[in-house]
Coordinates of C-alpha atoms in Angstrom, one line a residue:
M911 CA -40.0 2.8 -16.7
T912 CA -38.7 6.0 -19.4
L913 CA -36.9 4.4 -22.2
E914 CA -33.8 6.8 -20.5
Q915 CA -34.0 4.9 -17.5
T916 CA -33.6 1.7 -19.0
F917 CA -30.9 2.8 -20.8
A918 CA -29.3 3.4 -17.9
F919 CA -30.0 0.5 -16.3
V920 CA -28.3 -1.6 -19.0
V921 CA -26.0 -0.2 -18.8
I922 CA -25.3 -0.3 -14.9
G923 CA -26.3 -3.8 -16.4
L924 CA -23.8 -4.3 -18.5
M925 CA -20.9 -2.9 -16.8
M926 CA -21.5 -4.9 -13.5
A927 CA -21.5 -8.1 -15.8
A928 CA -18.3 -7.4 -17.8
F929 CA -16.6 -6.4 -13.5
I930 CA -18.1 -10.1 -12.7
W931 CA -16.8 -12.1 -16.3
G932 CA -13.3 -10.6 -15.8
R933 CA -12.6 -10.8 -19.0
F934 CA -11.4 -7.4 -19.2
R935 CA -10.0 -4.7 -16.3
Y936 CA -11.8 -2.6 -14.8
D937 CA -10.5 0.4 -16.2
L938 CA -11.1 -0.4 -19.8
V939 CA -15.2 -1.8 -18.4
A940 CA -15.7 2.0 -17.4
C941 CA -14.5 3.5 -19.9
C942 CA -16.4 1.7 -22.1
S943 CA -19.2 1.8 -20.5
L944 CA -19.2 5.5 -20.1
L945 CA -18.8 5.7 -23.8
L946 CA -21.8 3.1 -24.5
A947 CA -23.5 5.7 -22.0
L948 CA -22.9 9.1 -24.8
A949 CA -23.7 6.9 -26.9
V950 CA -27.4 6.1 -26.1
G951 CA -27.5 9.7 -24.3
I952 CA -27.9 9.1 -21.1
V953 CA -24.5 11.0 -20.3
P954 CA -25.0 14.9 -22.5
F955 CA -21.1 14.7 -24.6
D956 CA -20.7 17.6 -22.2
K957 CA -20.3 16.6 -19.1
A958 CA -18.2 13.3 -20.2
F959 CA -14.8 13.9 -18.8
S960 CA -16.4 15.6 -15.4
G961 CA -14.4 13.1 -13.6
F962 CA -11.2 14.2 -14.8
S963 CA -12.5 16.9 -12.2
D964 CA -13.6 15.9 -9.5
D965 CA -11.9 15.9 -6.1
I966 CA -12.0 12.0 -5.2
V967 CA -9.9 11.5 -8.5
I968 CA -7.4 13.9 -6.7
I969 CA -8.2 12.9 -3.8
V970 CA -7.4 9.0 -4.0
G971 CA -4.5 9.5 -6.7
S972 CA -2.8 12.1 -3.4
A973 CA -3.3 9.4 -0.5
L974 CA -1.6 6.8 -2.5
M975 CA 1.1 9.5 -3.4
V976 CA 1.7 9.8 0.5
S977 CA 1.8 6.3 1.2
A978 CA 4.7 5.5 -1.5
A979 CA 6.6 8.2 0.6
V980 CA 5.4 6.6 4.5
A981 CA 6.6 2.8 3.6
R982 CA 9.4 4.3 1.1
S983 CA 10.9 6.3 4.4
G984 CA 10.9 2.9 6.1
I985 CA 9.6 4.7 9.5
V986 CA 7.0 2.1 10.2
N987 CA 9.5 -0.8 11.0
L988 CA 11.7 1.3 12.7
A989 CA 9.0 1.9 15.3
V990 CA 8.0 -1.6 15.5
K991 CA 11.7 -2.0 16.4
R992 CA 11.9 0.3 18.9
F993 CA 9.2 -0.4 20.4
F994 CA 8.1 -3.8 20.6
P995 CA 11.5 -5.6 19.6
N996 CA 10.9 -9.2 21.4
L997 CA 7.1 -9.7 20.0
T998 CA 7.7 -13.6 19.6
S999 CA 4.0 -15.6 20.4
K1000 CA 2.1 -15.2 16.9
R1001 CA -0.8 -14.0 18.9
S1002 CA 1.0 -10.6 19.8
Q1003 CA 2.8 -10.2 16.5
L1004 CA -1.0 -11.0 14.8
A1005 CA -2.4 -8.5 16.7
L1006 CA 0.7 -5.4 16.9
L1007 CA -0.3 -6.9 12.8
L1008 CA -3.6 -6.1 13.1
V1009 CA -3.6 -2.5 14.9
S1010 CA -1.4 -1.2 12.9
V1011 CA -2.5 -1.1 9.7
A1012 CA -6.1 -0.4 11.4
V1013 CA -4.6 3.1 12.2
L1014 CA -2.7 3.5 9.5
S1015 CA -5.7 2.5 6.9
A1016 CA -7.5 5.9 9.1
F1017 CA -4.9 8.5 7.5
I1018 CA -3.5 7.0 4.3
K1019 CA -4.5 4.8 1.7
N1020 CA -6.0 1.3 3.2
I1021 CA -3.9 -0.6 0.3
G1022 CA -0.8 1.5 1.6
A1023 CA -1.2 1.4 4.5
L1024 CA -1.1 -3.1 3.5
A1025 CA 2.0 -3.0 1.4
I1026 CA 4.0 -0.7 4.0
M1027 CA 3.3 -3.9 7.2
M1028 CA 2.9 -6.8 4.2
P1029 CA 7.5 -7.1 4.8
L1030 CA 7.0 -7.1 8.8
A1031 CA 4.2 -10.0 8.2
F1032 CA 6.6 -12.0 6.5
Q1033 CA 9.3 -11.5 9.2
F1034 CA 6.7 -12.4 12.1
A1035 CA 5.8 -15.4 10.3
R1036 CA 9.7 -16.1 9.8
K1037 CA 10.7 -15.9 13.7
S1038 CA 7.0 -17.8 15.2
G1039 CA 7.5 -20.0 12.0
T1040 CA 3.7 -19.1 10.9
P1041 CA 2.7 -19.4 7.0
A1042 CA 2.4 -16.3 6.6
S1043 CA -0.9 -16.9 5.0
K1044 CA -2.5 -16.8 8.5
F1045 CA -1.4 -13.0 9.5
L1046 CA -1.8 -11.9 5.6
M1047 CA -5.6 -11.9 5.1
P1048 CA -6.9 -11.3 8.0
M1049 CA -4.7 -8.2 8.0
A1050 CA -6.3 -7.3 3.9
F1051 CA -9.2 -7.0 6.4
A1052 CA -8.3 -5.0 9.0
A1053 CA -7.2 -2.9 6.5
L1054 CA -11.2 -2.3 4.8
L1055 CA -12.1 -1.7 8.9
G1056 CA -9.1 0.5 9.5
G1057 CA -10.3 2.7 6.2
L1058 CA -13.7 3.1 7.8
M1059 CA -12.4 6.0 10.6
T1060 CA -11.5 8.5 8.6
Q1061 CA -13.1 10.4 5.4
I1062 CA -9.5 9.7 3.5
G1063 CA -9.5 6.1 4.7
T1064 CA -11.2 4.9 2.3
S1065 CA -12.6 5.4 -1.3
P1066 CA -16.2 4.5 -0.1
N1067 CA -15.8 7.4 2.8
I1068 CA -14.7 10.0 0.3
V1069 CA -17.6 9.4 -2.4
V1070 CA -20.2 9.5 -0.1
S1071 CA -19.1 12.6 0.9
R1072 CA -19.1 14.9 -2.1
L1073 CA -22.8 12.7 -2.1
R1074 CA -23.8 14.3 0.8
Q1075 CA -22.6 17.9 -0.2
E1076 CA -24.3 17.6 -3.6
I1077 CA -28.0 15.7 -1.6
T1078 CA -27.9 18.0 1.7
G1079 CA -25.5 20.7 0.7
T1080 CA -23.1 19.6 4.2
S1081 CA -20.0 17.1 3.1
F1082 CA -19.5 14.6 6.3
T1083 CA -16.2 15.5 7.7
M1084 CA -12.8 14.2 8.2
F1085 CA -13.9 12.1 12.1
D1086 CA -17.5 11.7 11.3
F1087 CA -17.0 8.0 10.4
T1088 CA -14.8 7.5 13.2
P1089 CA -17.8 7.0 16.0
V1090 CA -19.0 3.5 14.0
G1091 CA -16.1 2.7 11.9
A1092 CA -13.8 2.6 15.2
A1093 CA -16.1 0.3 16.2
L1094 CA -16.7 -1.6 13.6
T1095 CA -12.7 -1.6 14.2
V1096 CA -12.1 -2.4 17.4
C1097 CA -15.1 -5.8 16.6
G1098 CA -13.2 -6.8 13.4
I1099 CA -10.0 -7.2 14.9
L1100 CA -11.5 -8.9 18.3
F1101 CA -12.4 -11.6 16.1
L1102 CA -9.7 -11.9 13.9
L1103 CA -7.8 -12.8 17.1
F1104 CA -10.0 -14.8 18.6
F1105 CA -10.6 -17.0 15.6
N1106 CA -8.5 -17.0 13.9
R1107 CA -7.7 -20.6 13.7
I1108 CA -10.4 -20.2 10.6
V1109 CA -8.5 -18.6 8.2
P1110 CA -6.8 -21.3 6.2
E1111 CA -3.0 -22.1 6.2
R1112 CA -1.8 -21.4 2.2
S1113 CA 2.0 -21.4 1.1
N1114 CA 2.9 -19.6 -1.9
K1115 CA 4.0 -21.7 -4.0
N1116 CA 4.4 -19.4 -7.2
A1117 CA 7.5 -17.2 -6.2
S1118 CA 7.7 -13.9 -8.4
I1119 CA 10.5 -12.8 -10.3
E1120 CA 10.8 -10.4 -8.0
E1121 CA 11.2 -12.6 -5.1
S1122 CA 13.6 -15.0 -6.6
L1123 CA 15.6 -12.0 -7.4
E1124 CA 15.2 -10.7 -3.2
A1125 CA 16.8 -14.2 -2.6
A1126 CA 20.2 -13.6 -3.7
A1127 CA 22.6 -13.0 -0.2
Y1128 CA 24.9 -9.9 -1.3
S1129 CA 28.3 -9.0 0.5
S1130 CA 28.3 -5.2 1.1
D1131 CA 30.5 -3.7 4.3
A1132 CA 29.6 -1.0 5.9
T1133 CA 31.7 2.0 8.2
V1134 CA 30.7 2.8 12.0
V1135 CA 30.7 6.8 11.5
E1136 CA 31.2 9.9 13.9
G1137 CA 27.5 10.0 16.0
S1138 CA 26.4 6.4 14.3
P1139 CA 24.1 5.6 16.7
A1140 CA 25.7 1.8 16.8
I1141 CA 29.3 2.9 19.0
G1142 CA 28.6 0.9 21.8
K1143 CA 26.4 -1.3 20.3
S1144 CA 26.9 -4.8 20.2
L1145 CA 27.5 -6.0 17.1
N1146 CA 24.6 -8.5 17.6
E1147 CA 21.8 -5.9 18.8
V1148 CA 22.9 -4.2 15.0
L1149 CA 22.7 -6.5 13.1
R1150 CA 18.6 -7.4 14.6
N1151 CA 18.4 -5.3 12.4
G1152 CA 18.1 -7.4 9.9
D1153 CA 15.6 -9.8 11.3
G1154 CA 18.1 -12.8 10.9
D1155 CA 18.5 -12.2 7.5
V1156 CA 22.5 -10.6 7.9
I1157 CA 25.5 -11.9 9.3
A1158 CA 28.4 -10.5 9.8
T1159 CA 32.0 -12.2 8.1
S1160 CA 34.9 -9.2 9.6
I1161 CA 35.2 -6.4 11.5
I1162 CA 38.0 -4.8 9.9
R1163 CA 39.4 -1.7 12.9
G1164 CA 42.1 -0.1 11.6
H1165 CA 44.8 -2.6 9.4
V1166 CA 43.0 -5.4 11.7
H1167 CA 40.4 -7.8 11.6
L1168 CA 38.7 -9.0 13.6
T1169 CA 36.3 -12.7 14.3
P1170 CA 32.6 -10.8 14.0
L1171 CA 31.5 -12.3 17.4
P1172 CA 28.3 -11.2 19.0
D1173 CA 29.2 -9.5 21.8
V1174 CA 32.2 -7.6 20.4
R1175 CA 31.0 -3.9 20.6
L1176 CA 31.7 -1.4 18.0
M1177 CA 34.0 1.8 17.5
A1178 CA 33.8 4.5 15.5
N1179 CA 36.2 4.1 12.0
D1180 CA 35.3 -0.2 11.9
T1181 CA 33.9 -1.4 9.0
I1182 CA 31.9 -4.2 9.2
L1183 CA 31.8 -6.7 6.5
M1184 CA 27.7 -8.1 6.1
E1185 CA 26.3 -10.8 3.9
G1186 CA 22.4 -11.0 3.4
T1187 CA 19.5 -9.9 1.1
A1188 CA 19.3 -6.5 -0.2
S1189 CA 16.3 -5.3 2.0
A1190 CA 17.7 -6.7 4.8
L1191 CA 21.0 -4.7 4.0
D1192 CA 19.2 -1.5 3.8
K1193 CA 17.1 -2.3 7.4
V1194 CA 20.8 -2.8 9.0
V1195 CA 22.4 -0.2 7.4
S1196 CA 19.9 3.0 7.8
A1197 CA 18.9 1.8 11.7
A1198 CA 22.7 1.9 12.5
G1199 CA 23.4 5.0 10.5
L1200 CA 26.5 3.2 8.8
T1201 CA 27.4 4.5 5.6
L1202 CA 28.8 2.2 2.5
S1203 CA 30.9 1.8 0.2
G1204 CA 32.1 4.8 -1.9
Q1205 CA 31.6 8.5 -3.0
P1206 CA 28.7 10.9 -1.6
I1207 CA 27.4 11.4 -5.6
R1208 CA 25.8 14.8 -6.2
D1209 CA 22.0 15.5 -7.1
G1210 CA 21.1 16.7 -9.9
R1211 CA 18.4 18.9 -11.1
G1212 CA 14.8 16.9 -12.2
E1213 CA 14.0 13.4 -12.9
A1214 CA 17.4 11.9 -14.5
G1215 CA 19.5 13.5 -11.8
E1216 CA 17.8 12.1 -9.5
I1217 CA 20.3 9.4 -7.2
S1218 CA 19.3 5.3 -7.7
A1219 CA 20.5 1.7 -7.3
I1220 CA 20.1 -0.8 -9.7
E1221 CA 21.7 -4.7 -9.9
A1222 CA 23.8 -5.9 -12.9
V1223 CA 25.5 -9.1 -13.9
V1224 CA 29.1 -9.0 -14.6
G1225 CA 29.3 -9.6 -18.6
N1226 CA 32.1 -12.5 -19.8
E1227 CA 33.3 -9.3 -21.6
S1228 CA 33.6 -6.7 -19.3
R1229 CA 36.0 -4.0 -18.2
L1230 CA 35.3 -4.9 -14.5
I1231 CA 36.6 -8.3 -14.7
D1232 CA 39.5 -9.0 -12.1
I1233 CA 39.9 -5.7 -11.6
S1234 CA 38.6 -3.7 -7.9
A1235 CA 36.7 -0.5 -7.9
R1236 CA 39.9 0.8 -5.7
S1237 CA 42.1 -0.2 -8.2
I1238 CA 39.9 1.3 -11.3
A1239 CA 38.5 4.7 -9.2
L1240 CA 35.6 3.6 -10.1
F1241 CA 34.0 6.7 -8.6
H1242 CA 36.1 8.8 -9.8
S1243 CA 36.8 7.5 -13.1
Y1244 CA 32.9 7.0 -13.7
G1245 CA 30.9 9.0 -11.1
I1246 CA 29.6 5.5 -9.5
N1247 CA 29.6 3.7 -6.3
L1248 CA 29.3 -0.4 -5.4
L1249 CA 27.2 -1.1 -3.4
A1250 CA 27.2 -5.5 -3.0
V1251 CA 28.3 -8.2 -4.1
S1252 CA 26.2 -11.5 -5.1
R1253 CA 28.9 -14.5 -6.0
Q1254 CA 27.7 -17.8 -5.8
G1255 CA 28.8 -20.4 -3.9
Q1256 CA 31.4 -18.0 -2.4
R1257 CA 31.8 -16.2 1.0
L1258 CA 33.5 -13.1 0.3
R1259 CA 36.3 -12.0 3.5
E1260 CA 37.3 -8.5 2.0
K1261 CA 36.3 -4.8 1.4
L1262 CA 34.1 -4.3 -1.2
S1263 CA 36.4 -2.1 -2.8
E1264 CA 39.6 -4.4 -3.0
V1265 CA 37.5 -7.9 -4.4
R1266 CA 38.2 -8.6 -7.8
L1267 CA 35.0 -9.0 -9.8
R1268 CA 33.8 -12.0 -12.1
P1269 CA 32.2 -13.1 -14.8
G1270 CA 28.7 -13.9 -13.6
D1271 CA 28.8 -12.2 -10.8
V1272 CA 25.7 -10.4 -9.5
I1273 CA 26.4 -6.1 -8.0
V1274 CA 24.6 -3.3 -6.9
V1275 CA 25.7 -0.2 -8.1
Q1276 CA 24.5 3.2 -7.3
G1277 CA 25.3 6.1 -9.3
N1278 CA 23.6 9.2 -10.9
N1279 CA 20.4 8.5 -13.0
R1280 CA 21.6 10.5 -15.5
A1281 CA 24.9 8.6 -16.3
L1282 CA 23.6 5.0 -14.9
P1283 CA 21.7 3.9 -19.2
T1284 CA 25.0 5.2 -21.1
L1285 CA 28.1 3.2 -18.6
L1286 CA 26.4 0.1 -17.7
P1287 CA 26.8 -1.1 -21.1
E1288 CA 30.4 0.3 -21.4
L1289 CA 31.7 -0.8 -18.3
G1290 CA 30.0 -5.0 -19.9
L1291 CA 27.9 -4.6 -17.1
L1292 CA 24.1 -6.7 -17.8
P1293 CA 20.8 -5.1 -15.5
L1294 CA 18.9 -7.4 -14.2
A1295 CA 15.0 -7.6 -13.9
Q1296 CA 13.8 -3.9 -12.5
R1297 CA 13.0 -3.2 -8.9
E1298 CA 12.9 -0.6 -6.8
I1299 CA 16.6 -1.2 -4.3
L1300 CA 16.5 0.9 -1.3
L1301 CA 20.1 0.1 -0.8
G1302 CA 22.4 3.0 -0.4
A1303 CA 19.9 5.0 -1.0
P1304 CA 19.0 8.2 0.6
R1305 CA 15.9 8.6 2.8
K1306 CA 14.2 10.9 4.6
A1307 CA 12.2 9.1 7.0
I1308 CA 11.1 12.3 9.7
I1309 CA 9.3 14.3 6.1
P1310 CA 6.5 12.3 5.3
V1311 CA 5.3 12.3 8.5
L1312 CA 5.1 15.8 9.0
V1313 CA 3.9 16.4 5.6
L1314 CA 1.1 14.1 6.7
I1315 CA 0.5 15.5 10.1
A1316 CA -0.4 18.7 8.2
A1317 CA -2.2 17.5 5.8
M1318 CA -3.9 15.5 8.3
A1319 CA -4.8 18.8 10.8
S1320 CA -5.3 20.9 8.3
T1321 CA -8.2 19.0 6.6
A1322 CA -9.4 17.9 10.0
L1323 CA -9.4 22.0 11.4
G1324 CA -11.3 22.6 8.4
L1325 CA -8.9 25.6 7.0
V1326 CA -8.5 23.4 3.5
P1327 CA -10.5 21.5 1.8
V1328 CA -9.5 17.8 1.8
A1329 CA -8.9 17.8 -2.3
T1330 CA -7.4 20.6 -1.0
G1331 CA -4.6 19.5 1.5
F1332 CA -4.2 16.2 0.0
F1333 CA -3.3 17.4 -3.4
A1334 CA -0.2 19.8 -1.2
A1335 CA 1.2 16.9 0.3
A1336 CA 1.8 14.7 -2.3
V1337 CA 3.2 17.7 -3.9
A1338 CA 5.7 18.0 -0.8
M1339 CA 6.2 14.7 -1.2
V1340 CA 8.6 15.1 -4.5
L1341 CA 9.4 18.5 -3.8
F1342 CA 11.5 16.9 -0.4
R1343 CA 12.4 13.6 -2.9
A1344 CA 10.3 11.7 -0.1
V1345 CA 9.0 10.0 -3.3
P1346 CA 12.0 10.3 -5.5
L1347 CA 10.7 12.2 -9.4
R1348 CA 11.1 9.2 -11.3
E1349 CA 9.3 6.8 -9.1
A1350 CA 6.0 9.9 -9.0
Y1351 CA 3.5 8.4 -11.7
A1352 CA 4.9 4.8 -10.6
A1353 CA 3.4 5.4 -6.9
L1354 CA 0.0 6.7 -8.2
D1355 CA -2.8 4.1 -9.2
G1356 CA -3.2 4.7 -12.3
P1357 CA -5.6 2.4 -14.1
I1358 CA -8.2 3.4 -10.4
L1359 CA -8.1 6.9 -11.8
V1360 CA -9.4 6.4 -14.5
M1361 CA -12.6 4.3 -13.3
L1362 CA -13.8 6.3 -11.2
A1363 CA -13.5 9.4 -13.6
A1364 CA -15.5 7.3 -15.7
L1365 CA -17.6 6.0 -13.8
I1366 CA -18.7 9.6 -12.0
P1367 CA -20.9 10.6 -15.2
V1368 CA -22.2 6.6 -15.7
S1369 CA -23.6 6.2 -12.0
D1370 CA -24.5 9.8 -12.3
S1371 CA -27.2 9.2 -14.5
L1372 CA -29.4 6.9 -12.9
R1373 CA -30.3 9.9 -10.4
T1374 CA -29.9 12.7 -13.8
T1375 CA -32.3 9.9 -15.5
G1376 CA -35.1 8.8 -12.5
A1377 CA -33.4 5.7 -11.9
S1378 CA -32.2 5.9 -8.6
E1379 CA -36.3 7.2 -7.4
L1380 CA -37.3 3.9 -8.9
I1381 CA -35.3 1.7 -7.5
A1382 CA -35.8 3.5 -4.1
G1383 CA -39.4 3.3 -4.6
W1384 CA -38.8 0.0 -5.2
L1385 CA -36.8 -0.6 -2.2
G1386 CA -39.6 1.3 -0.2
D1387 CA -42.2 -0.6 -0.9
I1388 CA -39.8 -3.9 0.7
A1389 CA -38.7 -1.9 3.7
V1390 CA -42.6 0.2 4.0
H1391 CA -43.6 -2.4 6.6
L1392 CA -40.3 -2.6 8.3
P1393 CA -38.8 -0.7 11.4
P1394 CA -36.0 1.7 10.2
F1395 CA -33.3 -0.9 11.6
G1396 CA -34.6 -2.7 9.3
A1397 CA -34.6 -0.5 6.4
L1398 CA -31.1 0.5 7.5
A1399 CA -30.3 -3.8 7.3
L1400 CA -31.8 -3.4 3.6
I1401 CA -29.6 -1.2 2.6
L1402 CA -26.3 -1.9 4.1
L1403 CA -26.8 -5.5 2.7
T1404 CA -27.6 -4.2 -0.9
A1405 CA -24.5 -1.7 -0.6
M1406 CA -22.3 -5.3 0.3
A1407 CA -24.4 -7.8 -2.1
V1408 CA -22.9 -5.4 -5.2
T1409 CA -19.3 -4.3 -4.2
P1410 CA -17.6 -7.7 -4.8
F1411 CA -18.6 -7.5 -8.1
L1412 CA -18.3 -3.9 -8.9
N1413 CA -15.3 -1.4 -7.4
N1414 CA -16.3 -0.4 -3.7
A1415 CA -15.7 3.0 -5.2
A1416 CA -18.4 2.4 -7.9
T1417 CA -20.1 0.7 -5.5
V1418 CA -21.0 3.9 -3.9
L1419 CA -21.3 5.9 -6.9
V1420 CA -24.6 4.0 -7.9
M1421 CA -26.1 3.1 -4.2
A1422 CA -25.5 5.9 -2.7
P1423 CA -28.1 7.7 -4.9
I1424 CA -30.4 5.3 -4.4
A1425 CA -30.1 4.9 -0.5
A1426 CA -30.6 8.9 -0.7
S1427 CA -34.1 8.7 -2.5
F1428 CA -34.9 5.3 -0.3
A1429 CA -34.6 7.8 2.4
G1430 CA -36.0 10.3 1.3
A1431 CA -39.0 8.0 -0.1
L1432 CA -39.6 6.6 3.8
H1433 CA -39.4 10.0 5.2
Y1434 CA -36.1 10.0 7.2
R1435 CA -32.7 11.6 7.4
P1436 CA -30.4 10.2 4.5
E1437 CA -27.2 10.1 6.7
A1438 CA -27.0 7.4 8.6
F1439 CA -28.4 5.6 4.8
L1440 CA -25.6 7.4 3.3
M1441 CA -23.1 5.5 5.6
A1442 CA -23.9 1.9 5.5
V1443 CA -23.8 2.6 1.7
A1444 CA -20.2 3.6 2.6
I1445 CA -20.3 0.7 4.8
G1446 CA -21.0 -2.2 2.6
A1447 CA -19.0 -0.8 -0.1
G1448 CA -15.9 -0.4 2.2
C1449 CA -16.0 -4.2 3.8
D1450 CA -16.3 -7.2 1.1
F1451 CA -14.5 -10.1 2.6
L1452 CA -16.4 -12.4 0.7
T1453 CA -14.1 -12.1 -2.7
P1454 CA -10.5 -12.0 -3.9
V1455 CA -11.0 -9.1 -6.5
G1456 CA -13.7 -6.7 -4.9
H1457 CA -11.5 -5.0 -3.3
Q1458 CA -7.1 -4.7 -4.0
C1459 CA -6.3 -5.3 -0.4
N1460 CA -8.1 -8.7 -0.9
T1461 CA -6.5 -9.1 -4.3
L1462 CA -2.7 -8.1 -3.1
V1463 CA -2.5 -11.4 -0.9
M1464 CA -4.1 -13.5 -2.7
G1465 CA -1.0 -14.8 -4.3
P1466 CA 1.8 -13.4 -1.4
G1467 CA -0.6 -15.5 1.0
G1468 CA -1.2 -18.6 -1.3
Y1469 CA -5.3 -18.2 -1.2
K1470 CA -8.1 -20.2 -3.3
F1471 CA -10.9 -18.0 -3.6
A1472 CA -13.0 -20.5 -1.8
D1473 CA -10.9 -19.0 1.6
Y1474 CA -12.3 -16.1 1.3
P1475 CA -15.8 -16.6 2.2
R1476 CA -14.6 -19.2 4.8
V1477 CA -13.5 -16.3 7.1
G1478 CA -15.2 -13.0 5.3
L1479 CA -18.7 -14.2 5.5
P1480 CA -18.7 -14.6 9.2
L1481 CA -17.2 -11.3 9.8
S1482 CA -19.7 -9.8 7.8
V1483 CA -22.5 -11.1 9.2
L1484 CA -20.8 -9.4 12.2
I1485 CA -20.2 -6.3 11.0
V1486 CA -24.1 -6.3 9.9
I1487 CA -24.8 -6.8 13.4
V1488 CA -22.7 -3.6 14.9
S1489 CA -23.0 -1.2 12.5
V1490 CA -27.3 -0.3 12.2
P1491 CA -27.4 0.1 16.0
A1492 CA -24.5 2.1 16.3
L1493 CA -25.6 3.8 13.1
L1494 CA -29.0 4.8 14.5
Y1495 CA -27.7 6.0 17.7
V1496 CA -25.0 8.1 15.9
W1497 CA -26.5 9.3 13.1
P1498 CA -30.4 9.6 14.2
V1499 CA -32.6 8.9 10.4
R1500 CA -34.9 11.3 11.9

């Protein structure tokens, strides 16, 4: 073993120890590892920042942007309401959630797919009286499995495609992962469905500030405009889009207040007075094509000119106290709309424009980003903790879907590289305002992108110093008497063992060169072994910290660390049993 190889092992070992310790965030650990690799000379100075120009960083960042646009559009929730309106049994709800999140994960970042479907899981949990924990962990695991089905579904597939191109001159294509990935996904979903009893029942005992704010009930009103799909429907059909979190307090038809009976048929120009959470009100308004109070606000140019909604408290010295939006001509005087009011202990039964505000009222106001920062203090309004309020926000449901289809088709047909196709899709999402410019950079997961960029040259040091060939030789000594399926299982199990301690993309960066060298030492073709690394890195079911999907559901599901191996260990065994013969069939080693 040379000195450079020793340094490479030391740097990688220290990095893994830091990841396991968890004292510092993974992006900082990756950056420190890069600096250490530069200091000991295993990464040349001219290669230090090569990772920032790597296609992997572009693809992952672009996929996150596309995911944010699809999530914001609400298209998934509308599709479920349209095609599966009456799901009540726990197993059918779980099946829909698992299949949906798995299919979505094949085409957008798996954590984005999980984030899109999680609100629906909470709705199903309330409907069926089931703890959300019975849904969330299986959904996280289904997201990991679904990501195995395409090149862009998860970071390991993207990374291993680039490494295959470096090794053999040919990259994996979009759907090279599908045969084995689909088989694993189907087997995994069936396991999670029929063995759901082993998933623990937990409750989230630490609600966040955002969740507490979301529980607040707002009063709002919306008008049934000409051409609205709500015309002719019963009130109950329209409110059903709010998943039981919205009630109607009155219907105003002309100058008459009607009792909001469930079977009242809505007519054009009816105004519905409603009460519910901000998100539930938004679902009702957007699904039924209703129009909120206020006047259309014209978009300006650039980030400061975009329209947004914000929650604020009416202060004791506010100039809006005892004044209604109509009497002060709120829109014409200040260019903002009053969208909703929450008043503790009181249900409002008049149109929003006629409500006289009081100190302590929590209101949702809509306005131009350029104007809101100065108008709020001028009006004596105190903004609440920042969170995304979609009520009244312009929604472009079809655009994200069309852009995503175009990106998938162009990359699948080989018209453009994956990085170019999805970078164009991300830019299109911002250009068409499917993601507002002010939220564009928030949609990018900066820490994961920095970690990837910093780890690329560090992990490559194993190859440049010859350390990967050395490890491959050690593994080859173990596998020399093993049949092909045993050698493949060894690589798969090694990747599975490493990925709980490293980020999954980092696992591939470390393990893929080793797997390729290992296959070469045994005179096997490398494809099956590279695929095994991607599967092992993408299937971290044992810890809450090995993958962001697992971390995302830990708090809302109320899970403990030990809950993950309880479900994940038998699932991991199933993955090994299914994937080894499937890989050998699809990607022969000789």
